[in-house]
Amino acid sequence: MSRYFSFRFIKKSQETKQSLVLFCHSDIEVSSLIKEIKEDVMLNLVPSDVVVIGYGITDSVADGIISNSMFASEFESFVGAIEDKLEFITVDKNGDITTVIEGGAVLFKSEMMLAGANKIFKSRKGLITSSPSYHFAKPSGDHCDKFIRASNLFTSGVEVAFLAICLLPHLTDNIKRIYVDTSSISFLISIAVQLSKKFQHQQPIIESFESYSVFKEPFGFVTSPDSLVIISATTSGGLVKSLIRDTAFSPENILTLFFHIYLLTNVGSLIYRMLWSQVSLQYHKSIVNFVNRVQRLFKLKENSFYLKRLNMSYWSLKKSISILNVKISLRNSPLRDF
């Protein structure tokens, strides 16, 4: 497994060539760094420039790499002049991203972080899509043909460390407890807590409230300002809205990691906007919108699903698309891993 997470993005809208970003969570080795750059250039052609980003990269680290004659020679032969084509960026414990040499603000920070998150989302298959033979029932009770499965994204340590960057500004030193809607994102939260370096004596308690199950039975939320709620993913913002409506949490204390590009409503803080605009999201309140094309229903719960078979007796539709008669019998089948 590579020690780097690499991706490409366009810094400015008017540019045509992409920049290559290399994120490293550990010490940067000159030989492995130039090897990663060369392999990417051979696969994707010459980038506009190269950006090296990592936690706590210092001037001495950058100078050591630039002054290495082997690295300089290889870099200039594959990419171009180091002074024009190579930039070092550092991330601190608060999630601030600055240039190493000048210590200035990174103007393309948002574009870079979004591009990296979407690269992980796409390569790790964060969007699960149904086929014409089945669809999904979300914990909210809504029915859809796609859903975001955040747990798929946390298979690489270096990628998780990259995703943790945007959580750091929200991890203030007064946080004592963090509520998550699924335990599958606890690993990411734990990494972010460690990288923040703000909880040396006592780390926040991370507790899962199992999504919409929290509204079916009492749950001991502590809704004080030192509590944080982190939602794994959403396409509608329904869970956040329900939490704001039914608990004393304020929107400022609720974060959503991954959300649909079209989610523009006021649902707390949104971290990573997923760009699958080319994918149509069919989203309905009732199963009757799917009955003309499906036989199976997968009911989502945490990291698993239930399969429910649908036996249609009869149904008819008016021209106005109103439902006249729908009779559906459901039979539970054993739980299967997803």
mmCIF file of C-alpha atoms in Angstrom:
data_model
loop_
_atom_site.group_PDB
_atom_site.id
_atom_site.type_symbol
_atom_site.label_atom_id
_atom_site.label_comp_id
_atom_site.label_asym_id
_atom_site.label_seq_id
_atom_site.Cartn_x
_atom_site.Cartn_y
_atom_site.Cartn_z
ATOM 1 C CA MET A 1 0.000 0.000 0.000
ATOM 2 C CA SER A 2 1.325 3.426 -0.968
ATOM 3 C CA ARG A 3 2.380 5.883 1.726
ATOM 4 C CA TYR A 4 0.853 8.653 -0.417
ATOM 5 C CA PHE A 5 -2.652 9.582 -1.443
ATOM 6 C CA SER A 6 -2.487 11.217 -4.865
ATOM 7 C CA PHE A 7 -5.090 12.924 -6.988
ATOM 8 C CA ARG A 8 -5.430 15.698 -9.530
ATOM 9 C CA PHE A 9 -7.545 18.827 -9.609
ATOM 10 C CA ILE A 10 -7.799 22.190 -11.371
ATOM 11 C CA LYS A 11 -6.697 25.104 -9.182
ATOM 12 C CA LYS A 12 -8.479 27.794 -11.169
ATOM 13 C CA SER A 13 -11.500 27.523 -13.417
ATOM 14 C CA GLN A 14 -9.686 29.139 -16.327
ATOM 15 C CA GLU A 15 -6.839 26.598 -16.244
ATOM 16 C CA THR A 16 -6.873 23.564 -18.531
ATOM 17 C CA LYS A 17 -4.099 21.440 -16.986
ATOM 18 C CA GLN A 18 -4.561 19.772 -13.630
ATOM 19 C CA SER A 19 -2.266 19.983 -10.625
ATOM 20 C CA LEU A 20 -0.988 16.802 -9.003
ATOM 21 C CA VAL A 21 -1.456 16.567 -5.217
ATOM 22 C CA LEU A 22 0.507 14.150 -3.055
ATOM 23 C CA PHE A 23 -0.657 13.814 0.553
ATOM 24 C CA CYS A 24 1.616 12.021 3.010
ATOM 25 C CA HIS A 25 0.703 11.226 6.609
ATOM 26 C CA SER A 26 4.166 10.039 7.635
ATOM 27 C CA ASP A 27 7.743 11.181 7.049
ATOM 28 C CA ILE A 28 8.397 12.009 3.403
ATOM 29 C CA GLU A 29 11.081 9.912 1.744
ATOM 30 C CA VAL A 30 12.776 11.473 -1.269
ATOM 31 C CA SER A 31 13.001 8.211 -3.212
ATOM 32 C CA SER A 32 9.361 7.232 -2.687
ATOM 33 C CA LEU A 33 8.154 10.764 -3.427
ATOM 34 C CA ILE A 34 9.874 11.041 -6.805
ATOM 35 C CA LYS A 35 8.790 7.475 -7.631
ATOM 36 C CA GLU A 36 5.151 8.416 -6.979
ATOM 37 C CA ILE A 37 5.458 11.541 -9.145
ATOM 38 C CA LYS A 38 7.066 9.648 -12.028
ATOM 39 C CA GLU A 39 4.438 6.906 -11.974
ATOM 40 C CA ASP A 40 1.626 9.448 -12.067
ATOM 41 C CA VAL A 41 3.208 11.394 -14.934
ATOM 42 C CA MET A 42 3.661 8.219 -16.961
ATOM 43 C CA LEU A 43 0.004 7.338 -16.402
ATOM 44 C CA ASN A 44 -1.643 10.770 -16.641
ATOM 45 C CA LEU A 45 0.881 12.941 -18.531
ATOM 46 C CA VAL A 46 2.663 16.038 -17.175
ATOM 47 C CA PRO A 47 0.665 18.043 -14.591
ATOM 48 C CA SER A 48 0.514 21.817 -14.340
ATOM 49 C CA ASP A 49 2.486 21.579 -11.078
ATOM 50 C CA VAL A 50 2.946 19.347 -8.041
ATOM 51 C CA VAL A 51 1.598 20.069 -4.550
ATOM 52 C CA VAL A 52 2.985 18.098 -1.596
ATOM 53 C CA ILE A 53 0.803 18.315 1.514
ATOM 54 C CA GLY A 54 1.099 16.744 4.952
ATOM 55 C CA TYR A 55 0.773 17.317 8.676
ATOM 56 C CA GLY A 56 3.536 19.447 10.173
ATOM 57 C CA ILE A 57 5.752 19.795 7.099
ATOM 58 C CA THR A 58 8.471 22.314 8.003
ATOM 59 C CA ASP A 59 10.891 24.497 6.064
ATOM 60 C CA SER A 60 13.728 22.087 6.828
ATOM 61 C CA VAL A 61 11.765 19.136 5.402
ATOM 62 C CA ALA A 62 10.979 21.052 2.204
ATOM 63 C CA ASP A 63 14.554 22.332 1.863
ATOM 64 C CA GLY A 64 15.919 18.816 2.362
ATOM 65 C CA ILE A 65 13.828 17.490 -0.510
ATOM 66 C CA ILE A 66 14.522 20.388 -2.859
ATOM 67 C CA SER A 67 18.280 20.302 -2.202
ATOM 68 C CA ASN A 68 18.514 16.579 -2.966
ATOM 69 C CA SER A 69 20.323 16.411 -6.309
ATOM 70 C CA MET A 70 18.726 13.122 -7.359
ATOM 71 C CA PHE A 71 15.224 14.428 -6.640
ATOM 72 C CA ALA A 72 15.898 17.746 -8.394
ATOM 73 C CA SER A 73 17.228 16.055 -11.503
ATOM 74 C CA GLU A 74 14.356 13.553 -11.749
ATOM 75 C CA PHE A 75 11.689 16.167 -11.005
ATOM 76 C CA GLU A 76 12.932 18.638 -13.602
ATOM 77 C CA SER A 77 13.146 15.935 -16.266
ATOM 78 C CA PHE A 78 9.555 14.744 -15.621
ATOM 79 C CA VAL A 79 7.710 17.922 -14.551
ATOM 80 C CA GLY A 80 9.828 21.069 -14.898
ATOM 81 C CA ALA A 81 11.718 23.629 -12.844
ATOM 82 C CA ILE A 82 11.307 23.062 -9.103
ATOM 83 C CA GLU A 83 10.958 26.761 -8.270
ATOM 84 C CA ASP A 84 7.925 27.011 -10.596
ATOM 85 C CA LYS A 85 6.396 23.555 -10.426
ATOM 86 C CA LEU A 86 6.722 22.344 -6.809
ATOM 87 C CA GLU A 87 4.832 23.632 -3.761
ATOM 88 C CA PHE A 88 4.792 22.381 -0.170
ATOM 89 C CA ILE A 89 1.712 22.801 2.031
ATOM 90 C CA THR A 90 1.363 22.012 5.716
ATOM 91 C CA VAL A 91 -1.641 21.199 7.922
ATOM 92 C CA ASP A 92 -1.640 22.053 11.628
ATOM 93 C CA LYS A 93 -3.658 20.622 14.528
ATOM 94 C CA ASN A 94 -6.475 23.120 13.954
ATOM 95 C CA GLY A 95 -6.906 22.086 10.334
ATOM 96 C CA ASP A 96 -5.341 25.301 9.012
ATOM 97 C CA ILE A 97 -3.704 24.776 5.621
ATOM 98 C CA THR A 98 -0.811 27.101 4.747
ATOM 99 C CA THR A 99 2.172 27.210 2.415
ATOM 100 C CA VAL A 100 5.417 25.987 3.962
ATOM 101 C CA ILE A 101 7.887 28.420 2.423
ATOM 102 C CA GLU A 102 5.912 31.664 2.825
ATOM 103 C CA GLY A 103 3.395 30.653 5.480
ATOM 104 C CA GLY A 104 0.581 32.214 3.486
ATOM 105 C CA ALA A 105 -3.010 31.156 2.933
ATOM 106 C CA VAL A 106 -3.763 28.487 0.340
ATOM 107 C CA LEU A 107 -6.278 30.040 -2.034
ATOM 108 C CA PHE A 108 -7.240 26.723 -3.625
ATOM 109 C CA LYS A 109 -7.802 24.911 -0.309
ATOM 110 C CA SER A 110 -11.528 24.228 -0.801
ATOM 111 C CA GLU A 111 -11.127 22.980 -4.370
ATOM 112 C CA MET A 112 -8.241 20.726 -3.357
ATOM 113 C CA MET A 113 -10.000 19.145 -0.370
ATOM 114 C CA LEU A 114 -13.209 18.600 -2.329
ATOM 115 C CA ALA A 115 -11.356 16.986 -5.232
ATOM 116 C CA GLY A 116 -9.484 14.652 -2.885
ATOM 117 C CA ALA A 117 -12.636 13.609 -1.031
ATOM 118 C CA ASN A 118 -14.444 12.911 -4.290
ATOM 119 C CA LYS A 119 -11.488 10.851 -5.545
ATOM 120 C CA ILE A 120 -11.775 8.677 -2.425
ATOM 121 C CA PHE A 121 -15.558 8.556 -2.733
ATOM 122 C CA LYS A 122 -15.378 7.357 -6.325
ATOM 123 C CA SER A 123 -12.492 4.900 -5.978
ATOM 124 C CA ARG A 124 -13.911 3.319 -2.791
ATOM 125 C CA LYS A 125 -17.442 3.153 -4.203
ATOM 126 C CA GLY A 126 -19.114 5.318 -1.595
ATOM 127 C CA LEU A 127 -22.349 5.468 -3.617
ATOM 128 C CA ILE A 128 -24.278 2.192 -3.706
ATOM 129 C CA THR A 129 -26.692 1.962 -6.637
ATOM 130 C CA SER A 130 -29.567 -0.470 -7.061
ATOM 131 C CA SER A 131 -30.426 -2.393 -10.210
ATOM 132 C CA PRO A 132 -33.880 -2.555 -11.858
ATOM 133 C CA SER A 133 -34.690 -5.619 -9.725
ATOM 134 C CA TYR A 134 -34.473 -3.954 -6.293
ATOM 135 C CA HIS A 135 -34.284 -0.670 -4.397
ATOM 136 C CA PHE A 136 -33.469 0.540 -0.887
ATOM 137 C CA ALA A 137 -35.564 1.556 2.120
ATOM 138 C CA LYS A 138 -33.659 4.058 4.240
ATOM 139 C CA PRO A 139 -33.847 4.147 8.056
ATOM 140 C CA SER A 140 -36.091 7.205 7.703
ATOM 141 C CA GLY A 141 -38.635 5.073 5.855
ATOM 142 C CA ASP A 142 -38.029 6.801 2.510
ATOM 143 C CA HIS A 143 -37.274 4.752 -0.591
ATOM 144 C CA CYS A 144 -34.465 5.436 -3.057
ATOM 145 C CA ASP A 145 -32.374 3.783 -5.748
ATOM 146 C CA LYS A 146 -29.021 4.950 -4.301
ATOM 147 C CA PHE A 147 -27.505 5.612 -0.906
ATOM 148 C CA ILE A 148 -24.189 6.796 0.520
ATOM 149 C CA ARG A 149 -22.240 4.105 2.413
ATOM 150 C CA ALA A 150 -19.587 6.052 4.293
ATOM 151 C CA SER A 151 -17.896 2.980 5.798
ATOM 152 C CA ASN A 152 -16.553 2.040 2.336
ATOM 153 C CA LEU A 153 -14.321 5.110 2.415
ATOM 154 C CA PHE A 154 -12.209 4.186 5.431
ATOM 155 C CA THR A 155 -10.060 1.343 4.103
ATOM 156 C CA SER A 156 -6.777 3.262 3.730
ATOM 157 C CA GLY A 157 -5.031 4.926 6.659
ATOM 158 C CA VAL A 158 -3.517 7.730 4.564
ATOM 159 C CA GLU A 159 -6.891 8.496 2.958
ATOM 160 C CA VAL A 160 -8.574 8.609 6.361
ATOM 161 C CA ALA A 161 -5.896 11.036 7.584
ATOM 162 C CA PHE A 162 -6.659 13.236 4.560
ATOM 163 C CA LEU A 163 -10.416 13.200 5.213
ATOM 164 C CA ALA A 164 -9.777 14.072 8.867
ATOM 165 C CA ILE A 165 -8.338 17.482 7.905
ATOM 166 C CA CYS A 166 -11.736 19.138 7.523
ATOM 167 C CA LEU A 167 -12.915 17.805 10.894
ATOM 168 C CA LEU A 168 -10.080 19.434 12.842
ATOM 169 C CA PRO A 169 -11.548 22.985 12.936
ATOM 170 C CA HIS A 170 -14.658 21.569 14.633
ATOM 171 C CA LEU A 171 -12.752 19.676 17.346
ATOM 172 C CA THR A 172 -12.398 22.433 19.897
ATOM 173 C CA ASP A 173 -10.711 21.623 23.196
ATOM 174 C CA ASN A 174 -13.991 21.854 25.129
ATOM 175 C CA ILE A 175 -15.563 18.858 23.352
ATOM 176 C CA LYS A 176 -16.277 16.034 25.808
ATOM 177 C CA ARG A 177 -18.544 13.730 23.816
ATOM 178 C CA ILE A 178 -19.146 13.016 20.140
ATOM 179 C CA TYR A 179 -22.331 11.333 18.948
ATOM 180 C CA VAL A 180 -22.276 9.524 15.590
ATOM 181 C CA ASP A 181 -25.186 8.073 13.630
ATOM 182 C CA THR A 182 -23.232 4.907 12.833
ATOM 183 C CA SER A 183 -20.232 3.267 14.466
ATOM 184 C CA SER A 184 -18.652 2.829 11.027
ATOM 185 C CA ILE A 185 -17.309 6.407 11.100
ATOM 186 C CA SER A 186 -15.799 6.069 14.595
ATOM 187 C CA PHE A 187 -12.400 5.223 13.088
ATOM 188 C CA LEU A 188 -12.305 8.512 11.167
ATOM 189 C CA ILE A 189 -13.389 10.456 14.255
ATOM 190 C CA SER A 190 -10.711 8.771 16.392
ATOM 191 C CA ILE A 191 -7.986 9.651 13.874
ATOM 192 C CA ALA A 192 -9.172 13.269 13.778
ATOM 193 C CA VAL A 193 -9.158 13.451 17.587
ATOM 194 C CA GLN A 194 -5.565 12.155 17.675
ATOM 195 C CA LEU A 195 -4.404 14.550 14.965
ATOM 196 C CA SER A 196 -5.955 17.515 16.770
ATOM 197 C CA LYS A 197 -3.577 16.974 19.722
ATOM 198 C CA LYS A 198 -6.060 18.816 21.962
ATOM 199 C CA PHE A 199 -7.083 15.913 24.173
ATOM 200 C CA GLN A 200 -3.874 14.692 25.718
ATOM 201 C CA HIS A 201 -5.377 13.889 29.125
ATOM 202 C CA GLN A 202 -8.894 12.742 28.252
ATOM 203 C CA GLN A 203 -10.299 12.088 24.805
ATOM 204 C CA PRO A 204 -13.964 12.714 23.972
ATOM 205 C CA ILE A 205 -16.353 9.790 24.314
ATOM 206 C CA ILE A 206 -17.561 8.559 20.907
ATOM 207 C CA GLU A 207 -21.028 6.994 21.031
ATOM 208 C CA SER A 208 -23.343 5.769 18.261
ATOM 209 C CA PHE A 209 -27.073 6.489 18.430
ATOM 210 C CA GLU A 210 -27.892 4.265 15.422
ATOM 211 C CA SER A 211 -29.493 6.789 13.106
ATOM 212 C CA TYR A 212 -33.302 7.018 13.178
ATOM 213 C CA SER A 213 -33.502 4.351 15.898
ATOM 214 C CA VAL A 214 -32.865 7.129 18.393
ATOM 215 C CA PHE A 215 -36.409 8.440 17.839
ATOM 216 C CA LYS A 216 -38.041 5.092 18.638
ATOM 217 C CA GLU A 217 -36.748 4.730 22.183
ATOM 218 C CA PRO A 218 -35.197 7.035 24.800
ATOM 219 C CA PHE A 219 -31.529 7.958 24.307
ATOM 220 C CA GLY A 220 -29.475 9.872 26.834
ATOM 221 C CA PHE A 221 -28.241 12.744 24.711
ATOM 222 C CA VAL A 222 -26.258 15.420 26.527
ATOM 223 C CA THR A 223 -27.083 18.475 24.421
ATOM 224 C CA SER A 224 -24.669 20.923 26.038
ATOM 225 C CA PRO A 225 -22.202 23.027 23.961
ATOM 226 C CA ASP A 226 -19.414 20.531 24.722
ATOM 227 C CA SER A 227 -21.230 17.831 22.709
ATOM 228 C CA LEU A 228 -20.815 17.299 18.967
ATOM 229 C CA VAL A 229 -23.036 15.286 16.614
ATOM 230 C CA ILE A 230 -21.508 13.896 13.417
ATOM 231 C CA ILE A 231 -23.737 12.398 10.728
ATOM 232 C CA SER A 232 -22.017 10.037 8.292
ATOM 233 C CA ALA A 233 -23.887 10.960 5.113
ATOM 234 C CA THR A 234 -27.166 12.309 3.796
ATOM 235 C CA THR A 235 -28.987 12.943 0.549
ATOM 236 C CA SER A 236 -31.924 14.782 2.104
ATOM 237 C CA GLY A 237 -30.813 16.201 5.464
ATOM 238 C CA GLY A 238 -33.761 14.471 7.144
ATOM 239 C CA LEU A 239 -31.863 13.080 10.137
ATOM 240 C CA VAL A 240 -30.292 16.442 10.985
ATOM 241 C CA LYS A 241 -33.648 18.193 10.719
ATOM 242 C CA SER A 242 -35.201 15.618 13.054
ATOM 243 C CA LEU A 243 -32.392 16.049 15.589
ATOM 244 C CA ILE A 244 -32.794 19.825 15.557
ATOM 245 C CA ARG A 245 -36.564 19.494 15.877
ATOM 246 C CA ASP A 246 -36.701 16.790 18.571
ATOM 247 C CA THR A 247 -33.601 17.530 20.671
ATOM 248 C CA ALA A 248 -31.931 20.608 22.123
ATOM 249 C CA PHE A 249 -28.946 20.396 19.757
ATOM 250 C CA SER A 250 -28.227 23.580 17.843
ATOM 251 C CA PRO A 251 -27.275 23.411 14.136
ATOM 252 C CA GLU A 252 -23.767 24.626 15.056
ATOM 253 C CA ASN A 253 -23.169 21.398 16.994
ATOM 254 C CA ILE A 254 -24.158 19.071 14.137
ATOM 255 C CA LEU A 255 -21.838 18.101 11.283
ATOM 256 C CA THR A 256 -22.556 16.027 8.179
ATOM 257 C CA LEU A 257 -19.536 14.364 6.584
ATOM 258 C CA PHE A 258 -20.810 13.583 3.084
ATOM 259 C CA PHE A 259 -23.796 15.146 1.425
ATOM 260 C CA HIS A 260 -25.430 15.381 -1.978
ATOM 261 C CA ILE A 261 -24.561 18.283 -4.246
ATOM 262 C CA TYR A 262 -28.175 19.455 -4.285
ATOM 263 C CA LEU A 263 -28.570 19.594 -0.494
ATOM 264 C CA LEU A 264 -28.764 23.339 0.090
ATOM 265 C CA THR A 265 -31.089 23.534 3.088
ATOM 266 C CA ASN A 266 -30.007 24.649 6.549
ATOM 267 C CA VAL A 267 -28.958 21.360 8.126
ATOM 268 C CA GLY A 268 -25.941 22.265 10.256
ATOM 269 C CA SER A 269 -22.336 22.244 9.050
ATOM 270 C CA LEU A 270 -21.630 20.330 5.828
ATOM 271 C CA ILE A 271 -18.113 18.951 5.287
ATOM 272 C CA TYR A 272 -17.652 17.171 1.948
ATOM 273 C CA ARG A 273 -19.968 17.825 -0.993
ATOM 274 C CA MET A 274 -20.137 14.728 -3.196
ATOM 275 C CA LEU A 275 -20.159 15.509 -6.912
ATOM 276 C CA TRP A 276 -22.233 12.852 -8.614
ATOM 277 C CA SER A 277 -24.430 15.360 -10.414
ATOM 278 C CA GLN A 278 -24.382 13.122 -13.468
ATOM 279 C CA VAL A 279 -26.242 10.476 -11.468
ATOM 280 C CA SER A 280 -29.978 10.983 -11.069
ATOM 281 C CA LEU A 281 -31.148 10.289 -7.539
ATOM 282 C CA GLN A 282 -34.619 8.786 -7.392
ATOM 283 C CA TYR A 283 -36.000 9.559 -3.963
ATOM 284 C CA HIS A 284 -39.549 8.845 -2.824
ATOM 285 C CA LYS A 285 -41.586 8.855 0.359
ATOM 286 C CA SER A 286 -43.537 5.748 -0.563
ATOM 287 C CA ILE A 287 -42.805 2.341 -1.966
ATOM 288 C CA VAL A 288 -45.608 2.686 -4.511
ATOM 289 C CA ASN A 289 -43.357 4.800 -6.734
ATOM 290 C CA PHE A 290 -41.199 1.726 -7.306
ATOM 291 C CA VAL A 291 -43.728 -1.084 -7.551
ATOM 292 C CA ASN A 292 -43.915 -1.075 -11.329
ATOM 293 C CA ARG A 293 -40.297 -2.152 -11.662
ATOM 294 C CA VAL A 294 -39.062 -3.946 -8.552
ATOM 295 C CA GLN A 295 -39.445 -7.287 -6.807
ATOM 296 C CA ARG A 296 -37.022 -6.848 -3.888
ATOM 297 C CA LEU A 297 -36.563 -4.286 -1.155
ATOM 298 C CA PHE A 298 -33.339 -3.871 0.841
ATOM 299 C CA LYS A 299 -33.923 -2.239 4.201
ATOM 300 C CA LEU A 300 -30.828 -0.333 5.350
ATOM 301 C CA LYS A 301 -29.677 -0.551 8.966
ATOM 302 C CA GLU A 302 -26.174 0.389 10.142
ATOM 303 C CA ASN A 303 -23.719 -1.694 8.051
ATOM 304 C CA SER A 304 -26.176 -4.393 6.996
ATOM 305 C CA PHE A 305 -29.482 -4.722 5.227
ATOM 306 C CA TYR A 306 -32.626 -6.829 5.382
ATOM 307 C CA LEU A 307 -34.063 -8.315 2.216
ATOM 308 C CA LYS A 308 -37.835 -8.056 1.929
ATOM 309 C CA ARG A 309 -39.676 -9.718 -0.936
ATOM 310 C CA LEU A 310 -42.623 -7.896 -2.495
ATOM 311 C CA ASN A 311 -45.569 -9.929 -3.803
ATOM 312 C CA MET A 312 -47.834 -7.701 -5.866
ATOM 313 C CA SER A 313 -51.496 -8.733 -5.912
ATOM 314 C CA TYR A 314 -52.846 -5.913 -8.014
ATOM 315 C CA TRP A 315 -52.302 -2.239 -8.679
ATOM 316 C CA SER A 316 -53.615 0.446 -10.964
ATOM 317 C CA LEU A 317 -52.793 4.048 -11.707
ATOM 318 C CA LYS A 318 -54.858 7.020 -12.779
ATOM 319 C CA LYS A 319 -53.507 9.327 -15.473
ATOM 320 C CA SER A 320 -52.806 11.815 -12.718
ATOM 321 C CA ILE A 321 -50.352 9.267 -11.241
ATOM 322 C CA SER A 322 -52.497 8.885 -8.120
ATOM 323 C CA ILE A 323 -52.571 5.392 -6.682
ATOM 324 C CA LEU A 324 -55.929 3.622 -6.720
ATOM 325 C CA ASN A 325 -55.159 0.212 -5.249
ATOM 326 C CA VAL A 326 -51.878 -1.225 -4.045
ATOM 327 C CA LYS A 327 -51.672 -4.402 -2.058
ATOM 328 C CA ILE A 328 -48.200 -5.403 -0.907
ATOM 329 C CA SER A 329 -47.277 -8.309 1.309
ATOM 330 C CA LEU A 330 -43.844 -8.297 2.890
ATOM 331 C CA ARG A 331 -41.947 -11.306 4.160
ATOM 332 C CA ASN A 332 -38.695 -10.894 6.126
ATOM 333 C CA SER A 333 -35.683 -12.915 5.034
ATOM 334 C CA PRO A 334 -32.466 -13.455 7.079
ATOM 335 C CA LEU A 335 -30.052 -10.575 7.593
ATOM 336 C CA ARG A 336 -27.222 -10.482 5.098
ATOM 337 C CA ASP A 337 -23.967 -8.577 5.153
ATOM 338 C CA PHE A 338 -23.701 -5.796 2.629
#
